[in-house]
């Protein structure tokens, strides 16, 4: 269920690699914003109709993974399942300076790798809406000894608005069942 | 290492002081597992998680994994999740439906009522030496289904669940009953599970009704994340209790709650304003509830902890939470989110988004609690730190037995001001479990607060 690729794989030609490079650059810009705590600037990279979703991962029997491994976007509880207003509230909360779970601020490094473009509309050459997959490794260290690694996959839908890419839909697949962290106080 | 101290010596309830040892000592922790988690009633799960025969949900009791299962005949059981042969965990799925639990190690199989179905090569290897009926999965001593919530204890001597719950029942009901006052009817729509480096009692105590820790949540209160926040309402909830008298209650079995009682003739407070349709739905629930419950509708729940480690958030948001111990300084939180099972999808969607932004490790409110519990545990482990008690003197002597509040008698040792007396009551019982006191004592028999006459 993680790697939903029903469309035929895009041809790996120069136009594809150019588009991929553009998207990689976009993801690196996001990471740079987050890791240098330019949170408001990062919000600007998100589409107004954003859906930001991180399911919980369940231990299920072989054969049930498609159906039951991940909590659902349209029903029940997940780690995150929110719109741009809520993500913006999270930024606003950090900027109060009294959100003690992020005060003092954590040190983070967001790494993005294995970037692939899965679909591109209307075409790779003239793409203004695409879906992508990638892997992330997010390192978070706070105060003195608290250190967490968040590792997983990310499936994004990006759309061009006024010539700039914006994240329209983000599905974050964290490879953990019981969350191995006291908080999810960073962005993905 | 055996427990050589007397736990009662750690809890100086007369002066309102408690030793830090109880939050950091490995020895105290081992004793909690031995004599507290083996006796107290523990929350295991919810009926809605196992609606059909063969449905199971793996849960925890203390440090140990258990299976909550509905057998083929429809009866609910709780079993230790460990094979009788060599202890292999017989079920490593979180939930599902099965007719057999097959042990991966040597393939003993158990039916959903815990009995052995098959032992490979039984005739050749065991016949005459092993009676299959004696080797069923280990089952809890008692189990109770209270309005859909499943509770269990390992102690056959434990009082029945309703006796154990006592007068905290009225308050728990407010969390479990439908928003329109019909009894029960809740369902679990998901369970957050996360592990954090803090002693489990910090979390349990917080939900007894530590109203004093409000400043921790200043950031969410400043920005507003509640169900009316889109209308510019600040705070993390709607303030529907502005006119109410808040009550903080301690109960003989160690439970503690923070609730509120609306004044006579109170009106609906405009809430859930982010969406007029949702607001209208809750106005309707409010009126129905008033009609059904009469004067008792004036009770509103806030938070509570049922001794020892089950907490609830009764209204905004609405959930049950177990604080499972892993070690003296490690706890696994399981937050079970509740909605009325028959609420419209739109209402459930509205609520779940609110729950997610408020609660759990990604919740904007709960994150700040976690920060507190972690660093309070860590900063209490030192040799010097351990020599100095925590202070619980807040509002000492300000509570009374069964007072009448806004025209309604409130059962319990009740304070009308922010207080820590529920925590003191909790730790008095806690010490008695560790000191292996009998059940009448654990239910408050020797506690002068609940026996005013006898003490005079
Ligand atoms: S441990 Fe289960 S069959 Fe041997
Ligand atoms: Fe809190």
XYZ file of C-alpha atoms and ligand atoms in Angstrom:
649
model
C 0.000 0.000 0.000
C 2.952 2.311 0.622
C 4.173 2.512 -2.929
C 0.968 3.070 -4.775
C 2.102 3.178 -8.357
C -0.704 2.201 -10.634
C 0.299 4.397 -13.544
C 3.007 3.114 -15.883
C 6.488 4.134 -14.848
C 7.635 7.366 -16.475
C 10.327 6.925 -19.103
C 13.780 7.749 -17.705
C 14.790 10.300 -20.344
C 16.514 13.704 -20.068
C 13.185 15.473 -19.503
C 12.461 13.128 -16.578
C 15.860 13.722 -14.996
C 15.452 17.470 -15.380
C 12.090 17.347 -13.627
C 13.456 15.125 -10.893
C 16.353 17.501 -10.298
C 13.880 20.356 -9.981
C 11.867 18.438 -7.386
C 14.944 17.318 -5.467
C 15.937 20.960 -5.269
C 12.485 21.826 -3.962
C 12.719 19.161 -1.244
C 16.195 20.342 -0.262
C 14.865 23.891 0.009
C 12.162 22.649 2.347
C 14.711 20.808 4.492
C 16.920 23.875 4.591
C 14.007 26.022 5.765
C 13.110 23.577 8.528
C 16.658 22.961 9.711
C 17.428 26.674 9.850
C 14.089 27.302 11.600
C 12.598 29.459 8.872
C 9.218 27.883 9.596
C 7.055 30.624 8.122
C 8.985 30.482 4.882
C 8.414 26.724 4.825
C 4.660 27.285 5.219
C 4.847 29.276 1.990
C 5.907 26.099 0.190
C 2.673 24.364 1.168
C -0.478 24.586 -0.951
C -3.531 26.294 0.571
C -5.451 23.001 0.167
C -2.724 20.952 1.841
C -3.465 17.603 3.482
C -0.651 16.545 5.806
C -1.014 12.923 6.805
C 1.048 10.466 8.837
C -0.708 7.169 9.576
C -0.012 4.824 12.445
C 1.502 1.514 11.351
C -0.015 -1.709 12.620
C 1.349 -5.215 13.018
C -0.996 -7.258 10.866
C -1.090 -10.740 9.427
C 0.463 -11.542 6.067
C -1.933 -10.669 3.304
C -3.679 -7.911 5.260
C -1.120 -5.170 4.700
C -2.965 -3.365 1.938
C -6.141 -3.320 3.985
C -5.017 -2.838 7.540
C -1.368 -1.958 7.982
C -1.776 1.808 7.978
C -4.426 3.881 9.690
C -6.648 5.604 7.173
C -6.928 9.174 6.039
C -10.721 9.058 5.785
C -11.405 7.398 9.133
C -10.142 7.329 12.691
C -6.955 8.409 14.344
C -3.474 8.807 12.854
C -0.335 10.621 13.998
C -1.106 13.591 11.767
C -4.088 14.214 9.534
C -4.520 17.915 9.042
C -4.907 20.889 6.778
C -2.756 23.951 6.300
C -4.498 25.835 9.113
C -3.406 23.220 11.659
C 0.151 22.993 10.328
C 0.291 26.792 10.514
C -0.920 26.616 14.120
C 2.009 24.333 14.889
C 4.377 26.962 13.536
C 2.556 29.703 15.423
C 2.893 27.639 18.607
C 6.662 27.288 18.215
C 6.934 31.021 17.580
C 5.277 31.844 20.930
C 8.582 30.936 22.576
C 6.693 29.122 25.360
C 5.929 25.845 23.587
C 8.105 23.990 26.072
C 8.359 20.800 23.994
C 10.250 22.953 21.470
C 11.700 25.509 23.847
C 14.629 25.548 23.696
C 14.337 24.628 20.012
C 15.450 21.175 18.922
C 18.314 20.758 16.495
C 17.111 18.940 13.404
C 18.571 17.645 10.176
C 16.108 16.568 7.522
C 17.617 14.293 4.904
C 15.788 13.377 1.724
C 16.867 10.675 -0.668
C 15.616 8.183 -3.322
C 13.531 10.890 -4.967
C 11.442 9.643 -7.876
C 8.693 11.245 -9.908
C 5.816 8.818 -10.232
C 3.365 10.742 -12.381
C 3.440 14.075 -14.178
C 0.542 16.008 -15.676
C -0.073 17.066 -18.335
C 3.401 15.761 -19.370
C 6.894 15.463 -17.963
C 8.004 18.369 -20.153
C 5.195 20.699 -19.117
C 4.400 19.267 -15.679
C 2.281 21.353 -13.330
C 1.014 18.544 -11.118
C 3.142 15.578 -10.104
C 3.321 12.768 -7.585
C 6.613 11.733 -6.055
C 8.116 9.214 -3.703
C 11.189 9.601 -1.554
C 12.832 8.402 1.656
C 13.504 10.567 4.672
C 15.815 10.426 7.633
C 15.129 13.107 10.188
C 17.528 13.507 13.073
C 16.351 15.435 16.112
C 18.384 16.277 19.168
C 17.141 18.490 21.962
C 18.410 19.938 25.204
C 21.331 17.673 26.126
C 20.819 13.962 25.608
C 17.501 13.510 23.850
C 18.055 12.124 20.347
C 15.597 10.618 17.891
C 15.800 9.224 14.393
C 12.671 9.250 12.283
C 13.071 7.156 9.144
C 10.528 6.366 6.480
C 8.976 7.029 3.122
C 7.130 10.027 1.838
C 4.613 10.292 -0.968
C 3.862 13.815 -2.119
C 1.567 15.437 -4.598
C 2.908 18.778 -5.769
C 1.151 21.387 -7.792
C 2.384 24.536 -9.478
C 0.814 27.772 -8.336
C 1.949 30.926 -10.101
C 4.933 29.056 -11.515
C 6.062 27.652 -8.137
C 5.725 24.149 -6.765
C 3.569 23.757 -3.644
C 2.950 20.632 -1.574
C -0.699 19.701 -2.022
C -0.740 16.303 -0.341
C 1.894 14.739 1.867
C 1.715 11.148 3.094
C 4.445 10.357 5.601
C 5.068 6.684 6.279
C 7.130 6.427 9.446
C 8.681 2.988 9.936
C 7.590 2.515 13.550
C 4.678 0.868 15.328
C 4.848 2.075 18.940
C 6.293 5.532 18.422
C 9.897 5.467 19.646
C 9.810 9.090 20.716
C 8.092 11.105 23.378
C 6.886 13.641 20.829
C 6.512 14.372 17.152
C 7.428 18.019 17.498
C 9.196 18.394 14.166
C 7.837 18.609 10.610
C 8.299 16.027 7.880
C 16.323 -7.538 44.971
C 13.448 -7.685 47.424
C 11.610 -4.694 48.723
C 12.878 -4.035 52.215
C 11.469 -0.563 52.821
C 7.968 0.339 53.861
C 6.314 2.285 51.078
C 4.236 4.119 53.656
C 7.449 5.784 54.853
C 7.781 7.461 51.462
C 4.346 9.066 51.676
C 4.060 11.632 54.453
C 0.454 12.510 53.786
C 0.058 14.419 57.046
C 2.609 17.014 55.968
C 1.869 16.656 52.267
C 5.322 15.420 51.303
C 6.355 12.498 49.137
C 9.796 11.030 48.600
C 11.272 11.184 45.112
C 12.325 7.557 45.535
C 8.890 6.436 44.426
C 9.453 7.936 40.958
C 13.001 6.776 40.377
C 13.863 3.721 42.465
C 14.151 0.392 40.614
C 13.337 -1.391 43.858
C 10.087 0.515 44.268
C 9.300 -0.188 40.634
C 9.774 -3.961 41.043
C 7.466 -3.869 44.040
C 4.814 -2.008 42.019
C 4.876 -4.833 39.470
C 4.703 -7.452 42.242
C 1.968 -6.091 44.451
C 0.131 -3.313 42.636
C -0.250 -4.240 38.970
C -1.062 -7.835 39.979
C -3.982 -6.739 42.150
C -5.583 -3.511 40.933
C -8.266 -3.428 38.227
C -6.640 -2.386 34.944
C -8.189 -1.090 31.724
C -7.529 -3.493 28.853
C -9.549 -2.269 25.895
C -12.967 -1.573 24.482
C -15.721 -3.828 23.247
C -15.880 -1.890 19.970
C -12.372 -3.151 19.172
C -13.589 -6.765 19.196
C -17.184 -6.692 17.905
C -17.245 -10.178 16.333
C -16.476 -13.712 17.550
C -12.783 -14.411 17.002
C -11.829 -10.714 17.133
C -8.796 -9.931 19.254
C -6.777 -6.921 20.366
C -3.400 -7.363 22.054
C -3.108 -5.175 25.108
C -0.988 -4.798 28.221
C -1.409 -5.237 31.963
C 1.519 -3.780 33.846
C 4.636 -4.791 31.926
C 3.027 -7.827 30.362
C 1.346 -8.443 27.037
C -2.212 -9.780 27.163
C -4.764 -10.757 24.530
C -8.265 -9.343 24.699
C -10.386 -11.713 22.656
C -14.020 -12.492 21.955
C -14.341 -16.266 21.718
C -16.399 -18.143 19.166
C -19.358 -18.182 21.552
C -19.172 -14.399 21.896
C -17.698 -14.287 25.398
C -14.852 -11.869 26.177
C -11.586 -13.116 27.714
C -8.210 -11.665 28.656
C -5.204 -14.013 28.498
C -1.525 -13.614 29.190
C 0.112 -13.473 25.768
C 2.628 -16.219 26.458
C 2.650 -19.842 25.405
C 2.420 -22.386 28.233
C 5.222 -24.481 26.678
C 8.239 -22.136 26.494
C 6.649 -18.742 26.796
C 6.686 -17.597 23.171
C 4.360 -14.682 22.537
C 1.451 -16.481 20.905
C 0.047 -13.381 19.239
C 2.229 -10.676 17.720
C -0.488 -8.979 15.712
C -2.112 -5.901 17.190
C -5.614 -6.913 16.288
C -7.475 -9.148 13.907
C -9.804 -12.107 13.720
C -8.792 -15.701 14.228
C -10.125 -19.066 15.245
C -6.771 -20.239 16.665
C -3.697 -18.739 18.232
C -0.825 -20.770 16.829
C 2.431 -20.556 18.706
C 5.258 -19.942 16.222
C 7.815 -21.848 18.342
C 6.624 -25.500 18.495
C 3.110 -25.007 17.150
C 0.931 -25.587 20.153
C -2.435 -24.106 19.247
C -5.060 -22.483 21.429
C -8.708 -21.760 20.675
C -10.181 -18.307 21.294
C -11.415 -19.418 24.715
C -7.806 -20.159 25.670
C -7.947 -23.963 25.576
C -5.348 -26.104 23.899
C -6.558 -27.329 20.534
C -3.445 -29.117 19.409
C 0.006 -30.226 20.560
C 2.116 -31.630 17.714
C 2.893 -35.340 18.137
C 0.815 -35.425 21.314
C 0.135 -39.162 21.212
C 3.736 -40.132 20.587
C 5.411 -37.673 22.957
C 3.020 -36.593 25.702
C 0.178 -39.077 26.140
C -0.208 -39.940 29.810
C 2.150 -37.178 30.984
C 0.309 -33.994 30.065
C -3.368 -33.237 30.471
C -4.270 -30.648 27.851
C -7.014 -29.188 30.038
C -4.387 -28.074 32.565
C -2.390 -26.065 30.035
C -4.807 -23.456 28.743
C -3.607 -19.888 28.266
C -3.328 -18.093 31.606
C -6.504 -16.105 32.132
C -7.148 -13.075 34.344
C -8.915 -13.752 37.640
C -11.728 -11.299 36.990
C -13.000 -9.324 34.055
C -15.685 -6.664 33.818
C -17.315 -4.996 30.845
C -18.348 -1.536 31.978
C -20.291 0.345 29.307
C -18.056 -1.193 26.665
C -14.768 -0.672 28.504
C -13.059 -3.918 29.513
C -11.286 -4.076 32.871
C -9.397 -6.986 34.405
C -7.446 -8.012 37.493
C -5.082 -10.906 38.279
C -6.308 -11.050 41.899
C -9.166 -13.485 42.612
C -9.668 -11.680 45.953
C -10.218 -8.301 44.286
C -13.609 -6.689 44.927
C -15.963 -6.538 41.968
C -15.277 -3.710 39.543
C -18.170 -1.477 40.572
C -17.131 -1.620 44.230
C -13.607 -0.723 43.156
C -14.860 2.151 41.021
C -17.058 3.476 43.849
C -18.318 7.027 43.535
C -15.867 7.755 40.729
C -18.440 5.966 38.568
C -20.554 9.077 38.062
C -17.526 10.902 36.677
C -16.292 8.077 34.457
C -19.846 7.806 33.128
C -19.615 11.338 31.786
C -16.714 10.195 29.610
C -18.315 6.917 28.524
C -21.939 7.915 27.965
C -23.314 9.372 24.762
C -23.168 13.122 24.477
C -26.960 13.200 24.587
C -27.046 11.332 27.904
C -27.808 7.796 26.730
C -25.729 5.347 28.800
C -22.648 3.875 27.106
C -22.556 3.810 23.325
C -18.973 4.934 22.763
C -16.506 3.443 20.301
C -12.735 3.568 19.977
C -11.586 5.130 16.686
C -7.866 4.581 17.166
C -5.122 4.051 19.730
C -1.950 6.120 19.952
C 0.963 4.128 21.364
C 4.206 5.783 22.267
C 7.055 5.258 24.667
C 8.698 7.964 26.714
C 11.364 8.221 29.404
C 9.328 9.168 32.472
C 7.870 7.380 35.468
C 4.276 6.275 34.836
C 3.012 8.022 37.967
C 3.792 11.484 36.597
C 1.225 10.870 33.870
C -1.311 9.212 36.177
C -1.005 12.026 38.713
C -1.317 14.717 36.058
C -4.781 13.414 35.127
C -6.000 13.089 38.724
C -6.786 16.736 38.208
C -3.549 18.720 38.329
C -5.212 21.959 37.268
C -2.222 23.859 38.609
C -0.100 22.846 35.600
C -2.090 25.068 33.238
C 0.914 27.365 32.612
C 2.580 24.453 30.757
C -0.033 24.882 28.062
C 0.356 28.608 27.660
C 1.436 28.314 24.024
C -1.739 26.549 22.834
C -3.873 28.795 24.978
C -2.302 31.854 23.368
C -2.813 30.709 19.790
C -6.133 28.831 20.170
C -6.539 25.285 18.869
C -10.022 24.471 20.210
C -13.229 23.573 18.375
C -14.040 27.260 17.947
C -10.537 28.516 17.157
C -11.411 29.473 13.571
C -13.719 32.106 15.060
C -10.769 33.580 16.914
C -11.523 31.821 20.215
C -8.295 31.353 22.172
C -7.553 28.443 24.459
C -7.300 24.733 23.751
C -10.974 23.968 24.436
C -14.263 25.778 24.400
C -14.838 27.294 27.789
C -18.226 25.791 28.551
C -17.587 25.708 32.287
C -17.069 29.415 32.877
C -20.160 29.678 35.093
C -19.655 26.255 36.665
C -18.247 25.405 40.080
C -15.238 23.213 39.525
C -14.853 20.244 41.852
C -11.761 18.168 42.624
C -12.641 14.803 44.173
C -10.597 12.103 45.851
C -12.149 8.661 46.330
C -11.480 5.889 48.862
C -9.978 3.473 46.293
C -7.392 6.069 45.211
C -9.131 7.490 42.158
C -9.189 11.238 41.625
C -11.149 13.461 39.259
C -11.642 17.055 38.254
C -15.213 17.778 37.163
C -17.574 20.730 37.255
C -21.185 21.443 38.149
C -23.171 23.966 36.181
C -25.350 26.376 38.162
C -29.100 25.753 38.340
C -30.929 27.055 35.302
C -27.768 27.186 33.184
C -28.049 27.557 29.442
C -26.207 25.958 26.547
C -22.832 27.570 26.010
C -22.097 28.190 22.353
C -19.356 25.712 21.429
C -17.903 23.916 18.381
C -18.201 27.156 16.469
C -15.723 26.171 13.746
C -18.696 24.616 11.965
C -22.290 25.757 12.596
C -23.627 22.305 11.727
C -21.425 20.683 14.376
C -22.382 23.417 16.853
C -26.030 22.661 16.175
C -25.450 18.951 16.699
C -23.937 19.534 20.131
C -26.689 21.966 21.083
C -29.136 19.189 20.316
C -27.084 16.708 22.413
C -27.042 19.197 25.261
C -30.821 19.536 25.266
C -31.384 15.791 25.039
C -28.936 15.194 27.845
C -30.699 17.733 30.032
C -34.033 16.064 29.320
C -32.698 12.590 30.092
C -30.553 13.265 33.138
C -32.438 16.119 34.789
C -30.392 17.717 37.546
C -27.505 15.288 36.986
C -26.979 16.830 33.548
C -25.305 19.681 35.389
C -22.301 17.397 36.032
C -19.610 17.907 33.431
C -16.436 15.833 33.293
C -13.012 17.197 32.818
C -10.259 14.682 33.611
C -9.642 11.834 36.021
C -7.404 8.890 36.843
C -8.878 5.569 37.890
C -6.344 3.996 40.203
C -3.676 3.165 39.262
C -2.932 3.979 35.601
C -6.070 4.669 33.560
C -6.838 8.295 32.848
C -9.669 9.897 30.953
C -10.344 13.155 29.200
C -14.105 13.436 29.443
C -15.268 15.954 26.925
C -12.973 18.145 24.852
C -11.100 16.062 23.761
C -12.450 12.639 24.754
C -10.257 9.612 25.374
C -9.054 6.975 27.793
C -5.352 6.546 28.403
C -3.347 3.729 29.958
C 0.092 4.517 31.302
C 1.882 1.188 30.981
C 5.046 0.830 33.038
C 8.228 -0.331 31.265
C 10.760 0.537 33.936
C 11.138 3.104 36.705
C 11.880 5.727 34.090
C 10.068 4.461 31.009
C 6.353 4.462 30.243
C 4.285 3.446 27.256
C 1.230 5.637 26.764
C -1.826 4.204 25.010
C -4.463 6.773 24.243
C -7.818 5.336 23.133
C -9.899 7.987 21.354
C -13.659 7.875 21.866
C -16.685 9.058 19.928
C -20.364 8.167 20.109
C -20.640 5.123 17.850
C -23.807 6.447 16.241
C -22.646 10.030 15.743
C -22.835 11.292 12.137
C -19.644 10.831 10.103
C -19.241 14.573 9.866
C -19.183 14.881 13.660
C -16.679 12.040 13.993
C -14.436 13.678 11.399
C -14.606 17.011 13.176
C -13.760 15.401 16.506
C -10.910 13.211 15.304
C -9.100 16.174 13.761
C -9.472 18.066 17.000
C -8.269 15.053 19.042
C -5.183 14.667 16.845
C -4.131 18.288 17.144
C -4.649 18.224 20.926
C -3.607 14.798 22.224
C -0.860 12.246 21.997
C 2.787 12.738 21.060
C 1.874 14.853 18.033
C -0.767 16.790 19.978
C 0.023 20.435 20.510
C -1.174 20.244 24.117
C 0.136 16.886 25.228
C 3.644 17.503 23.872
C 4.250 20.005 26.620
C 3.123 17.516 29.279
C 5.592 14.963 27.965
C 8.417 17.476 28.220
C 7.528 18.017 31.890
C 7.291 14.342 32.793
C 10.571 13.473 31.110
C 12.664 16.160 32.745
C 10.931 15.849 36.134
C 11.887 12.156 36.157
C 15.419 12.768 34.979
C 16.123 15.610 37.385
C 14.915 13.506 40.321
C 17.280 10.551 39.907
C 20.335 12.146 41.500
C 21.571 11.265 44.964
C 21.072 14.770 46.279
C 17.737 15.144 44.514
C 16.447 11.950 46.132
C 17.099 13.338 49.595
C 14.507 16.045 49.063
C 10.767 15.393 49.050
C 8.184 16.728 46.654
C 5.642 19.121 48.112
C 1.937 18.217 47.998
C 0.641 20.725 50.554
C -1.466 22.629 48.041
C -4.979 23.296 49.437
C -4.324 20.911 52.310
C -7.303 20.802 54.635
C -9.507 22.606 52.122
C -11.539 19.530 51.161
C -14.613 18.064 52.803
C -16.691 14.900 52.652
C -19.756 14.806 50.377
C -20.426 18.562 50.182
C -23.476 20.051 48.477
C -22.340 22.065 45.459
C -24.755 24.189 43.413
C -27.575 22.248 45.050
C -26.156 18.775 44.297
C -24.481 16.427 46.770
C -21.018 15.503 45.513
C -19.649 12.221 46.852
C -16.033 11.941 47.879
C -13.391 14.043 49.577
C -14.077 17.184 47.597
C -12.268 20.484 47.168
C -13.769 23.562 45.536
C -10.396 25.073 44.804
C -7.351 23.948 42.825
C -5.698 21.290 44.928
C -3.296 18.358 45.172
C -5.269 16.370 47.710
C -6.293 13.795 45.073
C -2.620 13.046 44.503
C -2.055 12.619 48.237
C -5.042 10.254 48.385
C -3.697 8.354 45.373
C -0.269 7.854 46.971
C -1.744 6.799 50.324
C -3.445 3.908 48.523
C -0.385 3.320 46.353
C 1.783 2.772 49.450
C -0.740 0.337 50.891
C -0.607 -1.808 47.748
C 3.175 -1.904 47.976
C 2.978 -2.790 51.653
C 0.622 -5.672 50.831
C -2.342 -4.374 52.822
C -5.637 -6.307 52.612
C -8.442 -5.268 50.264
C -10.578 -3.439 52.825
C -7.626 -1.113 53.457
C -7.041 -0.698 49.711
C -10.658 0.397 49.435
C -10.112 3.075 52.068
C -11.188 1.335 55.304
C -8.491 3.020 57.376
C -8.725 6.409 55.701
C -10.185 8.920 58.172
C -11.268 11.239 55.346
C -14.118 8.917 54.468
C -15.081 7.948 58.005
C -15.717 11.287 59.657
C -17.932 9.724 62.326
C -15.482 7.028 63.339
C -12.669 9.541 63.635
C -14.555 11.858 65.953
S 6.758 -22.164 23.119
Fe 4.830 -22.337 22.263
S 4.812 -24.294 21.457
Fe 6.713 -24.214 22.403
Fe -1.467 18.902 30.564
